[in-house]
Short mmCIF file of C-alpha atoms in Angstrom, two decimals:
data_model
loop_
_atom_site.label_atom_id
_atom_site.label_comp_id
_atom_site.label_asym_id
_atom_site.label_seq_id
_atom_site.Cartn_x
_atom_site.Cartn_y
_atom_site.Cartn_z
CA UNK A 1 -31.20 11.77 3.59
CA UNK A 2 -27.75 9.64 2.58
CA UNK A 3 -26.62 8.98 6.44
CA UNK A 4 -23.17 8.49 4.98
CA UNK A 5 -23.09 11.52 3.37
CA UNK A 6 -23.84 13.43 6.41
CA UNK A 7 -21.27 12.02 8.55
CA UNK A 8 -18.83 12.89 5.86
CA UNK A 9 -20.28 16.57 5.51
CA UNK A 10 -20.21 17.00 9.15
CA UNK A 11 -16.62 15.56 9.32
CA UNK A 12 -16.54 14.99 13.72
CA UNK A 13 -18.80 13.01 15.41
CA UNK A 14 -19.39 13.81 18.90
CA UNK A 15 -18.94 10.37 21.07
CA UNK A 16 -21.06 10.80 24.08
CA UNK A 17 -21.62 8.45 27.18
CA UNK A 18 -24.19 10.46 29.24
CA UNK A 19 -25.08 9.99 32.80
CA UNK A 20 -28.39 11.71 33.14
CA UNK A 21 -30.65 11.85 30.13
CA UNK A 22 -32.02 15.27 30.97
CA UNK A 23 -28.77 16.69 29.72
CA UNK A 24 -28.98 15.10 26.66
CA UNK A 25 -30.94 17.87 24.69
CA UNK A 26 -29.23 21.41 26.16
CA UNK A 27 -25.87 19.03 25.61
CA UNK A 28 -27.40 18.46 21.81
CA UNK A 29 -27.97 22.35 20.95
CA UNK A 30 -25.03 23.16 22.27
CA UNK A 31 -22.94 20.73 19.57
CA UNK A 32 -25.11 22.11 17.06
CA UNK A 33 -24.59 25.97 17.94
CA UNK A 34 -20.78 24.73 17.67
CA UNK A 35 -21.09 23.44 14.34
CA UNK A 36 -21.33 19.75 15.30
CA UNK A 37 -25.37 18.77 14.68
CA UNK A 38 -24.74 15.12 15.49
CA UNK A 39 -24.27 12.57 18.34
CA UNK A 40 -23.15 8.92 18.55
CA UNK A 41 -24.84 8.06 22.20
CA UNK A 42 -23.26 5.13 23.33
CA UNK A 43 -24.82 2.71 25.32
CA UNK A 44 -22.07 2.46 27.85
CA UNK A 45 -24.87 3.90 30.39
CA UNK A 46 -27.93 3.29 31.25
CA UNK A 47 -28.95 6.86 30.20
CA UNK A 48 -28.07 6.37 26.32
CA UNK A 49 -31.26 5.07 24.92
CA UNK A 50 -33.20 7.71 27.02
CA UNK A 51 -31.25 9.85 25.94
CA UNK A 52 -31.33 8.85 22.09
CA UNK A 53 -35.15 9.41 22.42
CA UNK A 54 -34.52 12.65 24.03
CA UNK A 55 -32.41 14.14 21.37
CA UNK A 56 -34.52 12.61 18.19
CA UNK A 57 -37.45 14.32 19.44
CA UNK A 58 -36.69 17.37 20.69
CA UNK A 59 -33.69 18.24 18.46
CA UNK A 60 -34.53 16.52 14.65
CA UNK A 61 -31.69 18.83 13.48
CA UNK A 62 -29.44 16.84 15.37
CA UNK A 63 -28.27 13.52 13.49
CA UNK A 64 -28.02 10.75 16.30
CA UNK A 65 -26.65 7.24 16.41
CA UNK A 66 -26.29 5.25 18.71
CA UNK A 67 -22.89 3.70 19.72
CA UNK A 68 -20.89 0.87 21.78
CA UNK A 69 -24.01 -1.27 20.36
CA UNK A 70 -22.93 -4.85 21.06
CA UNK A 71 -26.13 -6.99 19.94
CA UNK A 72 -29.53 -7.33 18.19
CA UNK A 73 -31.43 -6.26 21.37
CA UNK A 74 -29.48 -3.21 21.96
CA UNK A 75 -29.84 -2.21 18.23
CA UNK A 76 -33.65 -2.84 18.28
CA UNK A 77 -34.00 -0.50 21.44
CA UNK A 78 -31.64 2.43 20.12
CA UNK A 79 -33.70 2.22 16.61
CA UNK A 80 -36.93 2.12 18.78
CA UNK A 81 -35.58 5.31 20.49
CA UNK A 82 -34.95 7.00 16.87
CA UNK A 83 -31.21 6.68 16.11
CA UNK A 84 -30.69 7.08 12.76
CA UNK A 85 -27.28 4.91 12.62
CA UNK A 86 -25.61 2.02 14.76
CA UNK A 87 -22.09 2.05 15.82
CA UNK A 88 -20.37 -0.81 17.08
CA UNK A 89 -17.19 -1.77 18.74
CA UNK A 90 -16.14 -4.75 17.03
CA UNK A 91 -17.17 -6.54 13.87
CA UNK A 92 -20.47 -8.38 15.23
CA UNK A 93 -21.49 -10.55 12.01
CA UNK A 94 -25.61 -10.58 12.85
CA UNK A 95 -25.95 -7.47 14.11
CA UNK A 96 -23.86 -6.21 10.38
CA UNK A 97 -25.73 -8.60 8.42
CA UNK A 98 -29.48 -7.34 10.18
CA UNK A 99 -28.76 -3.77 9.44
CA UNK A 100 -27.81 -4.28 6.07
CA UNK A 101 -31.26 -6.60 5.59
CA UNK A 102 -33.04 -3.53 6.75
CA UNK A 103 -31.36 -1.26 5.12
CA UNK A 104 -30.05 0.74 8.85
CA UNK A 105 -26.30 2.33 8.22
CA UNK A 106 -24.00 0.59 10.06
CA UNK A 107 -20.26 1.42 11.50
CA UNK A 108 -18.75 -1.48 12.39
CA UNK A 109 -15.77 -1.55 14.69
CA UNK A 110 -12.44 -3.12 12.49
CA UNK A 111 -8.98 -3.30 13.34
CA UNK A 112 -7.17 -5.50 11.01
CA UNK A 113 -7.73 -6.71 7.45
CA UNK A 114 -9.93 -9.67 8.24
CA UNK A 115 -12.59 -7.33 9.83
CA UNK A 116 -12.17 -4.94 7.08
CA UNK A 117 -12.70 -7.70 4.32
CA UNK A 118 -15.86 -9.19 5.72
CA UNK A 119 -17.25 -5.70 5.73
CA UNK A 120 -16.41 -5.45 1.91
CA UNK A 121 -18.03 -9.01 1.48
CA UNK A 122 -21.03 -7.38 3.46
CA UNK A 123 -21.41 -4.41 1.24
CA UNK A 124 -20.76 -1.73 3.50
CA UNK A 125 -18.97 1.81 2.65
CA UNK A 126 -17.59 3.08 5.55
CA UNK A 127 -16.24 0.91 8.84
CA UNK A 128 -15.43 2.81 12.51
CA UNK A 129 -11.54 2.27 12.67
CA UNK A 130 -11.23 1.46 16.87
CA UNK A 131 -9.35 2.46 19.15
CA UNK A 132 -7.49 4.64 16.38
CA UNK A 133 -4.04 5.86 18.06
CA UNK A 134 -3.80 2.35 19.67
CA UNK A 135 -4.13 0.58 16.33
CA UNK A 136 -1.77 2.12 14.13
CA UNK A 137 -3.36 5.66 13.33
CA UNK A 138 -3.42 6.72 10.02
CA UNK A 139 -0.45 5.26 9.30
CA UNK A 140 -2.11 1.85 9.23
CA UNK A 141 -4.84 3.11 7.33
CA UNK A 142 -3.19 4.39 4.39
CA UNK A 143 -1.19 1.13 4.33
CA UNK A 144 -4.40 -1.13 4.04
CA UNK A 145 -6.66 1.59 2.01
CA UNK A 146 -4.95 0.66 -1.27
CA UNK A 147 -6.58 -3.11 -1.60
CA UNK A 148 -9.54 -2.22 0.57
CA UNK A 149 -12.92 -0.37 -0.96
CA UNK A 150 -13.65 0.90 2.32
CA UNK A 151 -13.82 4.47 4.07
CA UNK A 152 -12.79 4.86 7.22
CA UNK A 153 -13.89 6.57 10.60
CA UNK A 154 -11.26 6.46 13.38
CA UNK A 155 -12.38 7.13 16.77
CA UNK A 156 -10.04 6.65 19.99
CA UNK A 157 -7.51 8.76 20.44
CA UNK A 158 -8.42 11.40 18.24
CA UNK A 159 -7.87 14.67 18.95
CA UNK A 160 -7.30 18.70 17.70
CA UNK A 161 -4.29 17.92 17.71
CA UNK A 162 -4.19 14.74 15.58
CA UNK A 163 -7.44 15.54 13.39
CA UNK A 164 -5.95 16.97 10.28
CA UNK A 165 -3.43 14.11 9.96
CA UNK A 166 -6.78 11.89 9.87
CA UNK A 167 -8.94 14.00 8.05
CA UNK A 168 -6.60 15.12 5.51
CA UNK A 169 -6.63 11.61 3.85
CA UNK A 170 -9.00 11.23 1.57
CA UNK A 171 -10.78 7.83 2.50
CA UNK A 172 -11.08 9.01 6.26
CA UNK A 173 -15.37 9.83 5.91
CA UNK A 174 -15.27 11.36 9.01
CA UNK A 175 -13.60 11.10 12.84
CA UNK A 176 -15.55 10.33 16.00
CA UNK A 177 -14.22 11.99 18.84
CA UNK A 178 -14.88 12.69 22.84
CA UNK A 179 -12.52 15.86 23.83
CA UNK A 180 -15.82 18.22 23.25
CA UNK A 181 -17.91 16.26 25.02
CA UNK A 182 -16.24 14.67 28.50
CA UNK A 183 -17.49 13.82 31.11
CA UNK A 184 -16.95 16.99 33.85
CA UNK A 185 -18.15 19.12 30.68
CA UNK A 186 -21.20 17.37 30.58
CA UNK A 187 -21.62 16.49 34.09
CA UNK A 188 -20.88 20.56 35.09
CA UNK A 189 -23.35 21.74 32.31
CA UNK A 190 -20.81 23.92 30.83
CA UNK A 191 -22.41 23.95 27.51
CA UNK A 192 -20.91 27.25 26.53
CA UNK A 193 -17.49 25.60 26.86
CA UNK A 194 -18.50 22.63 24.73
CA UNK A 195 -19.97 24.77 21.70
CA UNK A 196 -16.54 26.59 21.92
CA UNK A 197 -14.26 23.52 21.66
CA UNK A 198 -17.04 22.43 18.90
CA UNK A 199 -16.56 25.54 16.86
CA UNK A 200 -12.77 25.17 17.37
CA UNK A 201 -12.62 21.29 15.74
CA UNK A 202 -14.55 22.84 13.15
CA UNK A 203 -12.40 25.88 12.31
CA UNK A 204 -9.39 23.61 12.36
CA UNK A 205 -11.04 21.22 10.10
CA UNK A 206 -12.08 23.56 7.23
CA UNK A 207 -8.88 25.55 7.77
CA UNK A 208 -9.81 28.72 5.91
CA UNK A 209 -7.26 31.09 4.18
CA UNK A 210 -6.64 33.44 1.57
CA UNK A 211 -5.42 31.94 -1.62
CA UNK A 212 -5.76 34.71 -4.10
CA UNK A 213 -7.59 37.96 -4.87
CA UNK A 214 -8.78 37.75 -8.90
CA UNK A 215 -8.96 41.30 -10.63
CA UNK A 216 -11.23 42.05 -13.68
CA UNK A 217 -9.79 43.28 -16.63
CA UNK A 218 -10.85 44.83 -19.86
CA UNK A 219 -8.98 42.25 -22.24
CA UNK A 220 -6.17 39.72 -22.18
CA UNK A 221 -3.93 42.50 -22.81
CA UNK A 222 -4.86 44.76 -19.82
CA UNK A 223 -4.37 41.37 -18.04
CA UNK A 224 -0.67 40.66 -18.84
CA UNK A 225 0.05 44.66 -18.23
CA UNK A 226 -1.24 44.62 -14.91
CA UNK A 227 0.16 41.15 -13.74
CA UNK A 228 3.57 41.76 -15.50
CA UNK A 229 3.65 45.77 -13.02
CA UNK A 230 2.71 43.92 -9.92
CA UNK A 231 5.36 41.20 -10.25
CA UNK A 232 7.83 43.07 -11.44
CA UNK A 233 7.02 45.60 -8.07
CA UNK A 234 7.46 42.55 -5.99
CA UNK A 235 9.76 40.45 -7.61
CA UNK A 236 7.51 37.97 -8.49
CA UNK A 237 6.77 35.54 -11.52
CA UNK A 238 4.38 36.06 -13.96
CA UNK A 239 2.29 32.85 -15.26
CA UNK A 240 0.06 33.26 -18.71
CA UNK A 241 -3.00 30.81 -18.27
CA UNK A 242 -6.25 30.53 -20.45
CA UNK A 243 -8.49 32.98 -18.71
CA UNK A 244 -6.14 34.64 -16.57
CA UNK A 245 -2.61 35.51 -15.42
CA UNK A 246 -0.80 34.90 -12.33
CA UNK A 247 1.54 37.19 -10.59
CA UNK A 248 2.73 34.89 -8.51
CA UNK A 249 0.36 32.99 -6.52
CA UNK A 250 -1.48 35.65 -5.18
CA UNK A 251 -2.77 38.08 -7.40
CA UNK A 252 -4.76 36.30 -10.87
CA UNK A 253 -5.75 39.24 -13.10
CA UNK A 254 -8.56 37.98 -15.69
CA UNK A 255 -8.48 38.27 -19.10
CA UNK A 256 -12.40 39.20 -19.05
CA UNK A 257 -14.29 40.19 -16.37
CA UNK A 258 -15.96 36.65 -14.83
CA UNK A 259 -18.10 37.08 -11.47
CA UNK A 260 -18.22 39.98 -9.49
CA UNK A 261 -17.87 43.45 -10.15
CA UNK A 262 -14.27 44.13 -9.16
CA UNK A 263 -13.35 40.29 -9.29
CA UNK A 264 -13.19 37.72 -6.85
CA UNK A 265 -11.49 36.27 -3.64
CA UNK A 266 -10.53 32.45 -3.47
CA UNK A 267 -10.68 31.43 0.10
CA UNK A 268 -8.61 27.77 0.45
CA UNK A 269 -10.21 25.24 2.44
CA UNK A 270 -9.47 21.51 3.22
CA UNK A 271 -12.18 19.96 2.41
CA UNK A 272 -14.98 21.64 0.02
CA UNK A 273 -17.90 19.90 0.56
CA UNK A 274 -17.61 19.97 3.99
CA UNK A 275 -17.16 24.00 3.89
CA UNK A 276 -20.17 24.20 1.98
CA UNK A 277 -22.11 22.17 4.27
CA UNK A 278 -21.00 23.85 7.29
CA UNK A 279 -21.50 27.12 6.01
CA UNK A 280 -24.61 26.06 4.85
CA UNK A 281 -25.66 25.74 8.29
CA UNK A 282 -25.23 29.55 8.90
CA UNK A 283 -27.27 30.28 6.46
CA UNK A 284 -24.76 30.96 3.50
CA UNK A 285 -25.98 30.07 -0.32
CA UNK A 286 -24.33 28.90 -3.09
CA UNK A 287 -24.17 29.41 -6.91
CA UNK A 288 -24.60 25.32 -8.09
CA UNK A 289 -23.40 27.17 -11.49
CA UNK A 290 -20.15 27.28 -10.51
CA UNK A 291 -19.16 24.26 -8.88
CA UNK A 292 -16.24 22.23 -10.31
CA UNK A 293 -15.78 18.86 -9.69
CA UNK A 294 -12.61 16.39 -9.72
CA UNK A 295 -12.47 13.13 -10.89
CA UNK A 296 -13.80 11.32 -7.49
CA UNK A 297 -16.58 13.77 -7.72
CA UNK A 298 -15.88 15.92 -4.70
CA UNK A 299 -16.42 19.52 -5.21
CA UNK A 300 -12.85 21.35 -6.20
CA UNK A 301 -14.30 25.17 -6.19
CA UNK A 302 -17.72 26.85 -5.91
CA UNK A 303 -18.99 30.64 -5.57
CA UNK A 304 -20.50 32.03 -3.09
CA UNK A 305 -24.01 33.80 -3.99
CA UNK A 306 -23.49 36.64 -2.04
CA UNK A 307 -20.92 39.61 -2.91
CA UNK A 308 -18.29 41.50 -0.56
CA UNK A 309 -17.62 45.04 -1.79
CA UNK A 310 -17.57 44.25 -5.44
CA UNK A 311 -16.13 41.04 -5.04
CA UNK A 312 -17.49 36.83 -5.74
CA UNK A 313 -15.88 34.51 -3.20
CA UNK A 314 -15.47 31.04 -4.30
CA UNK A 315 -14.06 28.31 -2.13
CA UNK A 316 -11.20 26.16 -3.52
CA UNK A 317 -9.57 22.88 -2.80
CA UNK A 318 -6.22 23.05 -0.84
#
């Protein structure tokens, strides 16, 4: 498993300070039900190590890691308990070097160019940016990113209101969040509420919306005729392309039938790869032969295998 890719696909990593290890498994199940099968269990509490052990043992589908790791002793205990990745609040050189040497995914906290440069020289791919909001937020990262070959995982002050401010920047690997795992929710065993908050967070992150409807036509002439007729009624402009003719931006008339008996429906999303991952958790399958990627290797469009009412459906990058 590529932990870094999985972290990016999940997109939001719940950061958890838990006081009672007995609540760890039901909490992990609530997060998974909400679409976030991940948990960064911090070493801020005495229950952290045992919570990691229980989640690793009873919820193998959950990507569990250890947070607030301050030294090599804590790191070793976390890994023995089953942690798949290590997160530290600051840059601890001995900790980073040991993890790199043992090929253990590590996300050290970095809030300035000096620590980030050390991370680059250590061969790291992603660093934690903590505390994110108090350290300049996404504007700070955008200022530094052009000179640093790193991606970032902001944590601290991230919530549903500013989540997409971060995730819309393509150098953000994921965001760490505590708002869905607040102390009162865990202690009150409000698992359904935690699941609901996670679902809302995933919904905001993916941002699904209808982009256009494609209509299968039998020829280029029919496609142009259909598009122009539709555009004339609703005062839209026509745009003739290589394989289709658009009436405005919402109706695409195909010059030759493509996927779907009647045509296709395009659903826009903030991040196609994350959408593929999260829909995959629900059992949705994709036609890999239709996957298109951009210059950075990220998916820009892909069709689902299932059709709806005679229409094929594909995801497209907003």
